[in-house]
Short mmCIF file of C-alpha atoms in Angstrom, two decimals:
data_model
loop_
_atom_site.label_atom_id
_atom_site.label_comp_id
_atom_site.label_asym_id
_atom_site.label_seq_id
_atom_site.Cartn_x
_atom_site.Cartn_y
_atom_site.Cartn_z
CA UNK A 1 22.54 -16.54 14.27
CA UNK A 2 21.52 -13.36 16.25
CA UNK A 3 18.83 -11.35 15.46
CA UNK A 4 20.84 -8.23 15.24
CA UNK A 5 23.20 -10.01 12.09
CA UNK A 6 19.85 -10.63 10.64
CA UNK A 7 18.72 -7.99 10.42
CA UNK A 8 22.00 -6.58 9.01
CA UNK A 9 21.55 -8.91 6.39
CA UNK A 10 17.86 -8.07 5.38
CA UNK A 11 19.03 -4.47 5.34
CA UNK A 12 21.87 -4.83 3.18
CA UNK A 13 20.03 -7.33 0.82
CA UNK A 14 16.89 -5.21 0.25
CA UNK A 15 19.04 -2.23 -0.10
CA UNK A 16 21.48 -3.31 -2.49
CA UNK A 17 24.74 -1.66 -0.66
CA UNK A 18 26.51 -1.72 2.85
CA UNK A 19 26.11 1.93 3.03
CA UNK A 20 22.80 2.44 2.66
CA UNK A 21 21.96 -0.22 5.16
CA UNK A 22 24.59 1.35 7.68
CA UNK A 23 22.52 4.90 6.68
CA UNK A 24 18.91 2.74 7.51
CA UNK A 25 20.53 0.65 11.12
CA UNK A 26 22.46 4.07 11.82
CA UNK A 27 25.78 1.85 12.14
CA UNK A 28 29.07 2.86 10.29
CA UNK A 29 29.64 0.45 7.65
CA UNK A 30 32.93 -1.75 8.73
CA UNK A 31 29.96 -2.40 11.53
CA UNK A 32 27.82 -3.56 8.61
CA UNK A 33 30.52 -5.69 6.68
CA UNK A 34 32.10 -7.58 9.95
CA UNK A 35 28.18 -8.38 11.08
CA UNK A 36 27.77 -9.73 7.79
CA UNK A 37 31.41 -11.64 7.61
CA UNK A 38 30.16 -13.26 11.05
CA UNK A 39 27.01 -14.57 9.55
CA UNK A 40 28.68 -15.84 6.34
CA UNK A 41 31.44 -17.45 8.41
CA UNK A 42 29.18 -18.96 10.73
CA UNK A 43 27.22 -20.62 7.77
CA UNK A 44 30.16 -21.26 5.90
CA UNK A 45 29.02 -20.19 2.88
CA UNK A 46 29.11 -16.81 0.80
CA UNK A 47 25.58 -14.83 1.28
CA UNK A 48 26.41 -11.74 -1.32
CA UNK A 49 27.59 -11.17 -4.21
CA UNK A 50 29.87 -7.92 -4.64
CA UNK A 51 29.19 -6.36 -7.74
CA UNK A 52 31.41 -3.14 -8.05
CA UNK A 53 28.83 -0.89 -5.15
CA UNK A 54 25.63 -3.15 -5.85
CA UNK A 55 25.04 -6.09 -3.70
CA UNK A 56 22.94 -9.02 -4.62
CA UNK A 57 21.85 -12.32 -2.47
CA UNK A 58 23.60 -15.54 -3.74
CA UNK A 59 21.69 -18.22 -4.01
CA UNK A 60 21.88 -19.33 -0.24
CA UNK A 61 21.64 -15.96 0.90
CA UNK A 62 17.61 -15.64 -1.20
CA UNK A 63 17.14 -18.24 0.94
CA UNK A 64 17.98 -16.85 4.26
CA UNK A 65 16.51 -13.37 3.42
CA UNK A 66 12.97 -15.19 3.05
CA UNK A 67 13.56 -17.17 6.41
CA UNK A 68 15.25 -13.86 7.66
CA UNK A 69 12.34 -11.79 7.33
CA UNK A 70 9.88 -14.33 9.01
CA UNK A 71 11.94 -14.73 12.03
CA UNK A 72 12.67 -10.63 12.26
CA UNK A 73 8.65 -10.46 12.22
CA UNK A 74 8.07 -13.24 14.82
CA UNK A 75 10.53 -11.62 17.30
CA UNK A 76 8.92 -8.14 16.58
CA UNK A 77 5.65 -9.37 17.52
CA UNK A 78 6.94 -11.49 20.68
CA UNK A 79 8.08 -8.00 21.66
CA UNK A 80 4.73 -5.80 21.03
CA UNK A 81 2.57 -8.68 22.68
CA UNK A 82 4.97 -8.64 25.13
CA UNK A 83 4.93 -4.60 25.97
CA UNK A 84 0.98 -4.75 25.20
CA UNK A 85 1.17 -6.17 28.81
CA UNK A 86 2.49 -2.99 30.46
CA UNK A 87 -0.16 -0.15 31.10
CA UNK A 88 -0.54 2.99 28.83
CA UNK A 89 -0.50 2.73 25.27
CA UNK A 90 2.80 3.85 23.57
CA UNK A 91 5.49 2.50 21.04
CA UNK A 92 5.47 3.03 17.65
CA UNK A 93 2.32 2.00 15.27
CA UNK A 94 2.79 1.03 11.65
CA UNK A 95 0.37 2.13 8.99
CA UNK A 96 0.42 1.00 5.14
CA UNK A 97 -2.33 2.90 3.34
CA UNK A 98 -2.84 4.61 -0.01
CA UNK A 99 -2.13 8.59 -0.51
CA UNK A 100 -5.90 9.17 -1.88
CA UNK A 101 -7.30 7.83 2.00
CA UNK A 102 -4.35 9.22 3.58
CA UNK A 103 -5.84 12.86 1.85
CA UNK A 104 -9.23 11.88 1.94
CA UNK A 105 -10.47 9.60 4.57
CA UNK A 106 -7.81 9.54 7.65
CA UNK A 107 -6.60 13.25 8.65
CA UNK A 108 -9.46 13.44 11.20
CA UNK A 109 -8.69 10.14 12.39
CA UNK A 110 -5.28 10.67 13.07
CA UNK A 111 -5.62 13.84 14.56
CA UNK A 112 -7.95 12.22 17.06
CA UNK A 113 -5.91 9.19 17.39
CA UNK A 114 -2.59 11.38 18.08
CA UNK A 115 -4.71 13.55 20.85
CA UNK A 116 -5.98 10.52 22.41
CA UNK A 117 -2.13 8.98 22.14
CA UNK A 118 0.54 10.89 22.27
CA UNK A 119 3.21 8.91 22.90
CA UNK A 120 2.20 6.33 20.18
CA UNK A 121 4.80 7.05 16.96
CA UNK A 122 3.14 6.80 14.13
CA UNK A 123 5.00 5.62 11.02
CA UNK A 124 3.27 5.57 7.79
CA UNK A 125 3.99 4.31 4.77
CA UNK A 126 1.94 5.57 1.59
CA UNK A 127 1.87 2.34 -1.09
CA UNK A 128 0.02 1.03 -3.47
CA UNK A 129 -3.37 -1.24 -1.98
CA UNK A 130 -1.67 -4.44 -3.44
CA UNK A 131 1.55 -3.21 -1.77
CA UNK A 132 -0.44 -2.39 1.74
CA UNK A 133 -1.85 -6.09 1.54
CA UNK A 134 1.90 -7.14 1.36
CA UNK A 135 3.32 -4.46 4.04
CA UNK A 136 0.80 -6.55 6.72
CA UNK A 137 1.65 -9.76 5.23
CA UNK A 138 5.50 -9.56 5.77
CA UNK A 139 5.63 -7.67 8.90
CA UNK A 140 6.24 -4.56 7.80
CA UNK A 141 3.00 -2.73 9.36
CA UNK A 142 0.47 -3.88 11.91
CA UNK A 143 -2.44 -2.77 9.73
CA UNK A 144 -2.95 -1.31 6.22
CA UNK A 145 -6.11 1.62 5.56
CA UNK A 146 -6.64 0.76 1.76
CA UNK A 147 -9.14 -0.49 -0.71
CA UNK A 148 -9.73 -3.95 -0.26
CA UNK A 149 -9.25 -7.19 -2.47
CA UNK A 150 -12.13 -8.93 -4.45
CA UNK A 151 -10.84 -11.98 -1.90
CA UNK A 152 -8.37 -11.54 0.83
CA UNK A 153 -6.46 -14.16 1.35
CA UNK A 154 -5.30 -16.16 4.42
CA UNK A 155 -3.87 -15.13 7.15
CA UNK A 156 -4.77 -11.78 6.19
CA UNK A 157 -8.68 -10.52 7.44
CA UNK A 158 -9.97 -7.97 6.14
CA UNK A 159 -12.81 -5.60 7.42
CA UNK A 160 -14.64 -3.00 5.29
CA UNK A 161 -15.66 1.12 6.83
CA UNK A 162 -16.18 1.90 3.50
CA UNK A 163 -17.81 2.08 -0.02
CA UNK A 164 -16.43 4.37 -2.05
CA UNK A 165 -18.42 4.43 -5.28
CA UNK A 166 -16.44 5.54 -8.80
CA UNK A 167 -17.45 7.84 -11.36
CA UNK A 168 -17.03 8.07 -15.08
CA UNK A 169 -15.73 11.69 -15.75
CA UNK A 170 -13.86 13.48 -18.86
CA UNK A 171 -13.09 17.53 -18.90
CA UNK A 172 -15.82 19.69 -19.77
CA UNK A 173 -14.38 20.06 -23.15
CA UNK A 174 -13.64 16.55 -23.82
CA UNK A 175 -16.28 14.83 -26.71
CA UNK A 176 -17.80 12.67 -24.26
CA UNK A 177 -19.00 15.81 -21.58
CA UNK A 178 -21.35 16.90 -24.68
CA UNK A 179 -23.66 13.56 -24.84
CA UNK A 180 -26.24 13.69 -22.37
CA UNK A 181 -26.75 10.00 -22.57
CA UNK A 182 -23.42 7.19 -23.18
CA UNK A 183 -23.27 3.77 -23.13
CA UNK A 184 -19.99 1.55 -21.96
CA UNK A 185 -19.24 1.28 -25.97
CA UNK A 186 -19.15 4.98 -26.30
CA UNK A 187 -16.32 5.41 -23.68
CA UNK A 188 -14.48 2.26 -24.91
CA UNK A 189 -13.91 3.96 -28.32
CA UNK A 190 -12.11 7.16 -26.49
CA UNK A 191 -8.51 6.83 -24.97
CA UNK A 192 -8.47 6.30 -20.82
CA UNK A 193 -6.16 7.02 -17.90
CA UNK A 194 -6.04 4.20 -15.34
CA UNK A 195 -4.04 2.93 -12.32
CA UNK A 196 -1.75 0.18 -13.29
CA UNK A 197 -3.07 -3.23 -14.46
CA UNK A 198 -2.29 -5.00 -11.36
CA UNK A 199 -4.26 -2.69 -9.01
CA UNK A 200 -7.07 -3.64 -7.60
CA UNK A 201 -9.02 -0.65 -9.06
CA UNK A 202 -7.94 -1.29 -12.62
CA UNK A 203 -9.31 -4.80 -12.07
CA UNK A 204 -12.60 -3.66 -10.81
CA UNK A 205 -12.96 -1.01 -14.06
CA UNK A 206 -11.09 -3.31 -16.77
CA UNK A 207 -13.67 -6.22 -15.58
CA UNK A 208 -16.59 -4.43 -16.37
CA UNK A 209 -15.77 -3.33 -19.40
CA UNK A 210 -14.54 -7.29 -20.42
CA UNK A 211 -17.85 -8.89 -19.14
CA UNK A 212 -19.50 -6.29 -21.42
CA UNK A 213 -17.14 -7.50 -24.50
CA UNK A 214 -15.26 -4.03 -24.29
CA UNK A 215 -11.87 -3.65 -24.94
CA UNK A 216 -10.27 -0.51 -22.96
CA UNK A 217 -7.81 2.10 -24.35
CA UNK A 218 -5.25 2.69 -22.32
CA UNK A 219 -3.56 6.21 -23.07
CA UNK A 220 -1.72 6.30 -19.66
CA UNK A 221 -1.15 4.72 -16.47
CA UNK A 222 -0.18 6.33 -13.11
CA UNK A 223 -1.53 5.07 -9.51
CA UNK A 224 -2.13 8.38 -8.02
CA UNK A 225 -5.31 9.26 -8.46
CA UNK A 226 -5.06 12.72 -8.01
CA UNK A 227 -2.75 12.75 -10.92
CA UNK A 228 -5.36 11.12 -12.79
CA UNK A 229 -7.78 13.81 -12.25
CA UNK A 230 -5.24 16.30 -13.27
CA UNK A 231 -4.97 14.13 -16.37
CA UNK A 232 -8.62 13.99 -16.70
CA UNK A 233 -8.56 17.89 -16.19
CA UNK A 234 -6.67 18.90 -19.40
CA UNK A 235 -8.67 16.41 -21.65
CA UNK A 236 -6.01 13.99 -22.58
CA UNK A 237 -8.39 11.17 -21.40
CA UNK A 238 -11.43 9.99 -19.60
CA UNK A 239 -10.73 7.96 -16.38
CA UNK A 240 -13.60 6.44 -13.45
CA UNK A 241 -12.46 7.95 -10.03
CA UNK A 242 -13.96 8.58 -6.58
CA UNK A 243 -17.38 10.21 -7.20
CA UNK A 244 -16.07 12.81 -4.52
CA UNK A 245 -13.46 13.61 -6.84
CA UNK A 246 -15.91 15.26 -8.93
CA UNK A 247 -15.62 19.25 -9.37
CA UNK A 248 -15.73 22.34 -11.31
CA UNK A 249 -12.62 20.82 -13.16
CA UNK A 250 -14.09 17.22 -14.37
CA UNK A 251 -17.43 16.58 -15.74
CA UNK A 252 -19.55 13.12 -14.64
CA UNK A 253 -20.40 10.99 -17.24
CA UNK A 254 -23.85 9.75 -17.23
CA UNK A 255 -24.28 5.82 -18.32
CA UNK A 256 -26.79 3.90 -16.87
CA UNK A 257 -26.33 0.72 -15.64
CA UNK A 258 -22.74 1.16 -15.25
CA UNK A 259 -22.17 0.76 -11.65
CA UNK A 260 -18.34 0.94 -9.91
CA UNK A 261 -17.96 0.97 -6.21
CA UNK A 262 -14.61 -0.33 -4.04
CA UNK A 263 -14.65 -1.19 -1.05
CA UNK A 264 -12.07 0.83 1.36
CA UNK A 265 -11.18 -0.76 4.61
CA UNK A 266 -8.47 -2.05 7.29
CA UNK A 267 -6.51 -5.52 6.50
CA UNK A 268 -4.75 -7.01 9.66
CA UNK A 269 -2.44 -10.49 9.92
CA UNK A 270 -4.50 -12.96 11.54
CA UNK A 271 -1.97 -14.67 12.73
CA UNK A 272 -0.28 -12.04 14.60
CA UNK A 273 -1.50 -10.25 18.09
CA UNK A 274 -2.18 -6.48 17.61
CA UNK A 275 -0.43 -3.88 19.56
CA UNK A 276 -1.94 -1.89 21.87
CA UNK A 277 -0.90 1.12 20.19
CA UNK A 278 -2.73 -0.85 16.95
CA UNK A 279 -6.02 -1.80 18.99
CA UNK A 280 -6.84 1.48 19.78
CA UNK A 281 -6.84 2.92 16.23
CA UNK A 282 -9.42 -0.06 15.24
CA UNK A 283 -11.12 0.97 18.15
CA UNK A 284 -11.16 4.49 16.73
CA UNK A 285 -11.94 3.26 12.92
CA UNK A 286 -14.78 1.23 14.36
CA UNK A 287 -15.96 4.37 16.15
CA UNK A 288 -16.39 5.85 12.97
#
Protein backbone atom coordinates (compact mmCIF):
# COMPACT_ATOMS: atom_id res chain seq x y z
CA UNK A 1 0.00 0.00 0.00
CA UNK A 2 1.32 3.49 -1.08
CA UNK A 3 0.68 6.43 0.61
CA UNK A 4 -0.73 8.17 -2.36
CA UNK A 5 -3.79 5.14 -2.64
CA UNK A 6 -4.27 6.02 0.93
CA UNK A 7 -4.87 8.84 0.83
CA UNK A 8 -7.27 8.36 -2.13
CA UNK A 9 -9.08 6.23 0.05
CA UNK A 10 -9.43 8.60 3.15
CA UNK A 11 -10.59 11.19 0.65
CA UNK A 12 -13.17 9.28 -0.96
CA UNK A 13 -14.39 7.70 2.40
CA UNK A 14 -14.75 10.98 4.35
CA UNK A 15 -16.27 12.52 1.37
CA UNK A 16 -18.81 10.14 0.48
CA UNK A 17 -18.20 10.25 -3.55
CA UNK A 18 -15.26 9.76 -6.12
CA UNK A 19 -15.89 13.15 -7.38
CA UNK A 20 -15.64 15.13 -4.66
CA UNK A 21 -12.44 13.49 -3.59
CA UNK A 22 -11.03 13.90 -7.27
CA UNK A 23 -12.37 17.87 -6.70
CA UNK A 24 -10.27 17.79 -2.97
CA UNK A 25 -6.71 15.60 -4.57
CA UNK A 26 -7.30 17.76 -7.88
CA UNK A 27 -7.20 14.28 -9.86
CA UNK A 28 -9.92 13.40 -12.53
CA UNK A 29 -11.95 10.72 -11.18
CA UNK A 30 -11.13 7.36 -13.39
CA UNK A 31 -7.67 8.52 -11.45
CA UNK A 32 -9.67 8.19 -8.24
CA UNK A 33 -11.57 4.83 -9.05
CA UNK A 34 -8.37 2.81 -10.60
CA UNK A 35 -6.25 4.09 -7.27
CA UNK A 36 -8.94 2.73 -5.33
CA UNK A 37 -9.44 -0.68 -7.58
CA UNK A 38 -5.52 -1.12 -6.88
CA UNK A 39 -5.93 -0.94 -3.18
CA UNK A 40 -9.02 -3.20 -3.08
CA UNK A 41 -7.28 -5.68 -5.39
CA UNK A 42 -4.23 -5.66 -3.55
CA UNK A 43 -6.19 -6.52 -0.26
CA UNK A 44 -8.45 -8.68 -1.91
CA UNK A 45 -11.31 -7.55 -0.47
CA UNK A 46 -14.11 -4.88 -1.33
CA UNK A 47 -13.36 -1.42 0.69
CA UNK A 48 -16.75 0.59 -0.52
CA UNK A 49 -19.87 0.19 -0.88
CA UNK A 50 -21.58 1.90 -4.06
CA UNK A 51 -24.74 3.24 -3.19
CA UNK A 52 -26.30 4.96 -6.34
CA UNK A 53 -23.54 8.48 -5.98
CA UNK A 54 -22.94 7.94 -2.08
CA UNK A 55 -20.07 5.90 -1.01
CA UNK A 56 -19.76 4.23 2.31
CA UNK A 57 -16.69 2.11 3.96
CA UNK A 58 -17.49 -1.67 4.22
CA UNK A 59 -16.67 -3.14 7.07
CA UNK A 60 -12.88 -3.78 6.22
CA UNK A 61 -12.57 -0.59 4.64
CA UNK A 62 -13.75 1.36 8.59
CA UNK A 63 -10.99 -0.44 9.43
CA UNK A 64 -8.37 0.76 7.11
CA UNK A 65 -9.69 4.39 7.15
CA UNK A 66 -8.82 4.44 11.05
CA UNK A 67 -5.29 2.81 10.35
CA UNK A 68 -5.29 5.04 7.12
CA UNK A 69 -5.46 8.19 8.83
CA UNK A 70 -2.71 7.33 11.49
CA UNK A 71 -0.21 6.35 8.97
CA UNK A 72 -1.15 9.61 6.55
CA UNK A 73 -0.35 11.66 9.91
CA UNK A 74 2.92 9.80 10.78
CA UNK A 75 4.31 10.33 7.23
CA UNK A 76 3.15 14.06 7.36
CA UNK A 77 5.06 14.64 10.37
CA UNK A 78 8.27 12.53 9.20
CA UNK A 79 8.10 15.15 6.45
CA UNK A 80 7.71 18.59 8.57
CA UNK A 81 10.44 17.29 11.11
CA UNK A 82 12.22 16.47 8.30
CA UNK A 83 12.04 20.10 6.37
CA UNK A 84 12.22 21.75 10.03
CA UNK A 85 15.94 20.83 9.36
CA UNK A 86 16.43 23.18 6.38
CA UNK A 87 16.93 26.98 7.24
CA UNK A 88 14.11 29.65 6.94
CA UNK A 89 10.79 29.00 8.12
CA UNK A 90 8.19 28.22 5.35
CA UNK A 91 5.53 25.47 4.41
CA UNK A 92 2.20 25.57 5.25
CA UNK A 93 0.91 25.88 9.10
CA UNK A 94 -2.38 24.40 10.22
CA UNK A 95 -4.63 26.22 12.64
CA UNK A 96 -8.00 24.76 14.27
CA UNK A 97 -9.56 27.52 16.36
CA UNK A 98 -13.02 28.87 17.10
CA UNK A 99 -14.62 31.96 14.96
CA UNK A 100 -15.22 34.09 18.36
CA UNK A 101 -10.92 34.02 18.93
CA UNK A 102 -10.41 34.02 15.33
CA UNK A 103 -12.61 37.71 15.61
CA UNK A 104 -11.53 38.47 18.87
CA UNK A 105 -8.23 37.37 20.09
CA UNK A 106 -5.89 36.40 16.89
CA UNK A 107 -6.11 39.18 13.99
CA UNK A 108 -3.12 40.99 15.56
CA UNK A 109 -1.36 37.88 15.94
CA UNK A 110 -1.60 36.81 12.59
CA UNK A 111 -0.89 39.91 11.09
CA UNK A 112 2.38 39.88 12.99
CA UNK A 113 2.98 36.30 12.43
CA UNK A 114 2.36 36.72 8.46
CA UNK A 115 4.92 39.94 8.49
CA UNK A 116 7.41 38.07 10.37
CA UNK A 117 6.68 34.87 7.83
CA UNK A 118 5.75 35.29 4.70
CA UNK A 119 6.24 32.37 3.06
CA UNK A 120 4.52 30.28 5.86
CA UNK A 121 0.72 29.31 4.33
CA UNK A 122 -1.52 29.56 6.73
CA UNK A 123 -4.58 27.30 6.60
CA UNK A 124 -7.24 27.70 9.09
CA UNK A 125 -9.94 25.92 9.93
CA UNK A 126 -12.80 27.63 12.13
CA UNK A 127 -14.53 24.54 14.37
CA UNK A 128 -16.05 24.00 17.24
CA UNK A 129 -13.35 23.79 20.63
CA UNK A 130 -14.32 20.02 20.99
CA UNK A 131 -13.76 19.76 17.21
CA UNK A 132 -10.20 21.82 17.48
CA UNK A 133 -9.18 19.24 20.31
CA UNK A 134 -9.92 16.52 17.60
CA UNK A 135 -8.36 18.50 14.44
CA UNK A 136 -4.76 18.17 16.64
CA UNK A 137 -5.57 14.80 17.74
CA UNK A 138 -5.97 13.21 14.20
CA UNK A 139 -3.49 15.15 12.33
CA UNK A 140 -5.42 17.45 10.83
CA UNK A 141 -3.68 20.77 12.34
CA UNK A 142 -0.43 21.25 14.20
CA UNK A 143 -2.11 23.35 16.88
CA UNK A 144 -5.68 24.46 17.78
CA UNK A 145 -6.31 28.45 19.44
CA UNK A 146 -9.57 27.51 21.42
CA UNK A 147 -11.05 27.32 24.84
CA UNK A 148 -9.66 24.63 26.67
CA UNK A 149 -11.06 21.33 28.31
CA UNK A 150 -11.87 20.95 32.11
CA UNK A 151 -9.01 17.96 31.51
CA UNK A 152 -7.08 17.49 28.38
CA UNK A 153 -6.37 14.35 27.70
CA UNK A 154 -3.24 12.40 26.61
CA UNK A 155 -1.24 12.94 24.12
CA UNK A 156 -2.75 16.18 23.76
CA UNK A 157 -1.02 19.28 26.17
CA UNK A 158 -2.59 21.97 26.60
CA UNK A 159 -1.33 25.53 27.62
CA UNK A 160 -3.56 28.42 28.75
CA UNK A 161 -2.88 32.68 27.40
CA UNK A 162 -6.10 33.23 28.54
CA UNK A 163 -9.11 33.76 30.93
CA UNK A 164 -11.89 34.87 29.42
CA UNK A 165 -14.52 35.50 32.08
CA UNK A 166 -18.55 35.13 31.01
CA UNK A 167 -21.30 37.33 31.69
CA UNK A 168 -24.96 36.91 32.37
CA UNK A 169 -26.76 39.38 29.95
CA UNK A 170 -30.54 39.70 28.55
CA UNK A 171 -31.74 42.86 26.20
CA UNK A 172 -32.48 45.95 27.88
CA UNK A 173 -36.08 45.20 27.54
CA UNK A 174 -36.02 41.71 28.60
CA UNK A 175 -37.75 41.13 32.46
CA UNK A 176 -34.58 40.24 33.92
CA UNK A 177 -32.55 43.86 32.79
CA UNK A 178 -35.22 45.57 35.29
CA UNK A 179 -34.05 43.73 38.71
CA UNK A 180 -31.18 45.35 40.09
CA UNK A 181 -30.36 42.34 42.15
CA UNK A 182 -30.99 38.24 40.69
CA UNK A 183 -30.14 35.19 42.00
CA UNK A 184 -29.22 31.83 39.78
CA UNK A 185 -33.11 30.78 40.48
CA UNK A 186 -34.34 33.93 38.95
CA UNK A 187 -32.60 33.26 35.54
CA UNK A 188 -33.40 29.50 35.69
CA UNK A 189 -37.16 30.33 35.54
CA UNK A 190 -36.61 32.49 32.09
CA UNK A 191 -35.88 30.66 28.69
CA UNK A 192 -31.85 30.65 27.60
CA UNK A 193 -29.77 30.52 24.42
CA UNK A 194 -26.69 28.29 24.72
CA UNK A 195 -23.98 26.57 22.63
CA UNK A 196 -24.73 22.98 22.13
CA UNK A 197 -24.72 20.49 25.06
CA UNK A 198 -21.53 18.93 24.19
CA UNK A 199 -19.43 22.14 24.17
CA UNK A 200 -17.25 22.82 26.53
CA UNK A 201 -18.93 26.18 27.39
CA UNK A 202 -22.37 24.70 27.83
CA UNK A 203 -20.70 22.35 30.31
CA UNK A 204 -19.06 25.05 32.25
CA UNK A 205 -22.69 27.16 32.43
CA UNK A 206 -25.11 23.96 32.64
CA UNK A 207 -22.70 22.78 35.71
CA UNK A 208 -23.24 25.63 37.69
CA UNK A 209 -26.55 25.86 37.45
CA UNK A 210 -26.82 21.70 38.39
CA UNK A 211 -24.50 22.02 41.49
CA UNK A 212 -26.91 24.81 42.50
CA UNK A 213 -30.05 22.29 41.95
CA UNK A 214 -31.11 24.45 38.82
CA UNK A 215 -32.56 23.10 35.97
CA UNK A 216 -31.82 25.31 32.67
CA UNK A 217 -34.30 26.26 29.89
CA UNK A 218 -33.09 25.80 26.84
CA UNK A 219 -35.04 27.99 24.14
CA UNK A 220 -32.24 27.58 21.49
CA UNK A 221 -28.97 26.30 20.68
CA UNK A 222 -26.40 27.63 18.14
CA UNK A 223 -22.40 27.57 18.72
CA UNK A 224 -21.66 30.92 17.37
CA UNK A 225 -21.58 33.14 19.85
CA UNK A 226 -22.06 36.09 18.03
CA UNK A 227 -25.32 34.70 16.95
CA UNK A 228 -26.12 34.30 20.43
CA UNK A 229 -25.73 37.85 21.20
CA UNK A 230 -27.86 38.71 18.30
CA UNK A 231 -30.31 36.33 19.94
CA UNK A 232 -29.79 37.91 23.21
CA UNK A 233 -30.27 41.33 21.35
CA UNK A 234 -33.96 40.96 20.30
CA UNK A 235 -35.04 39.48 23.76
CA UNK A 236 -35.92 35.99 22.79
CA UNK A 237 -33.59 34.80 25.65
CA UNK A 238 -30.93 35.41 28.19
CA UNK A 239 -27.55 33.68 27.45
CA UNK A 240 -23.78 34.04 29.64
CA UNK A 241 -21.18 35.21 26.97
CA UNK A 242 -17.74 36.87 26.93
CA UNK A 243 -17.96 39.83 29.35
CA UNK A 244 -16.36 41.79 26.30
CA UNK A 245 -19.32 40.98 24.45
CA UNK A 246 -21.15 43.35 26.49
CA UNK A 247 -22.60 46.65 24.69
CA UNK A 248 -25.15 49.18 24.08
CA UNK A 249 -27.22 46.17 22.64
CA UNK A 250 -27.16 43.59 25.79
CA UNK A 251 -27.57 44.45 29.33
CA UNK A 252 -25.21 42.56 32.26
CA UNK A 253 -26.97 40.81 34.68
CA UNK A 254 -25.90 41.36 38.15
CA UNK A 255 -25.87 38.00 40.51
CA UNK A 256 -23.48 37.69 43.01
CA UNK A 257 -21.65 34.83 43.59
CA UNK A 258 -22.19 33.56 40.22
CA UNK A 259 -18.81 33.34 38.79
CA UNK A 260 -18.06 31.88 34.92
CA UNK A 261 -14.65 32.16 33.44
CA UNK A 262 -13.03 29.68 30.47
CA UNK A 263 -9.98 29.29 29.94
CA UNK A 264 -8.77 30.11 26.15
CA UNK A 265 -5.51 28.66 25.06
CA UNK A 266 -3.27 26.55 22.47
CA UNK A 267 -3.60 22.51 22.51
CA UNK A 268 -0.64 20.73 20.66
CA UNK A 269 -0.06 16.63 20.08
CA UNK A 270 2.53 15.63 22.38
CA UNK A 271 3.50 13.08 20.59
CA UNK A 272 4.25 14.79 17.46
CA UNK A 273 7.39 17.32 16.66
CA UNK A 274 6.17 20.88 15.79
CA UNK A 275 6.99 22.55 12.61
CA UNK A 276 9.02 25.26 12.35
CA UNK A 277 6.47 27.21 10.70
CA UNK A 278 4.30 25.98 14.09
CA UNK A 279 7.19 26.95 16.66
CA UNK A 280 7.31 30.29 15.74
CA UNK A 281 3.61 31.14 16.23
CA UNK A 282 3.97 29.64 19.99
CA UNK A 283 6.84 31.68 20.10
CA UNK A 284 4.65 34.62 19.09
CA UNK A 285 1.53 33.48 21.45
CA UNK A 286 4.00 33.22 24.28
CA UNK A 287 5.19 36.72 23.41
CA UNK A 288 1.93 37.86 24.13
Amino acid sequence: MDLTSLAVFVAVAEHGGFSAAAQQLHLTQPAVSKRIAQLEEELGTRLLDRLGRQVLPTEAGTLLLQRARGLLAEAADTRRAIAALGEGIGGTLRIATSHHIGLHYLPPLLRRYSQQFPQVELDIAFVDSEQAYAHVLAGQAELAITTLAAHTPAPLQATRLWDDPLCFMAAPDHPLSQRKRLGLKDLAAHPAVLPDPGTFTHKLIAGLFADNGLTLQVRLRTNYLETIKMLVSVGLAWSALPASLVDDQVVALPVPGARLQRELGWVRHGGRSLPRAARAFVNLLAAG
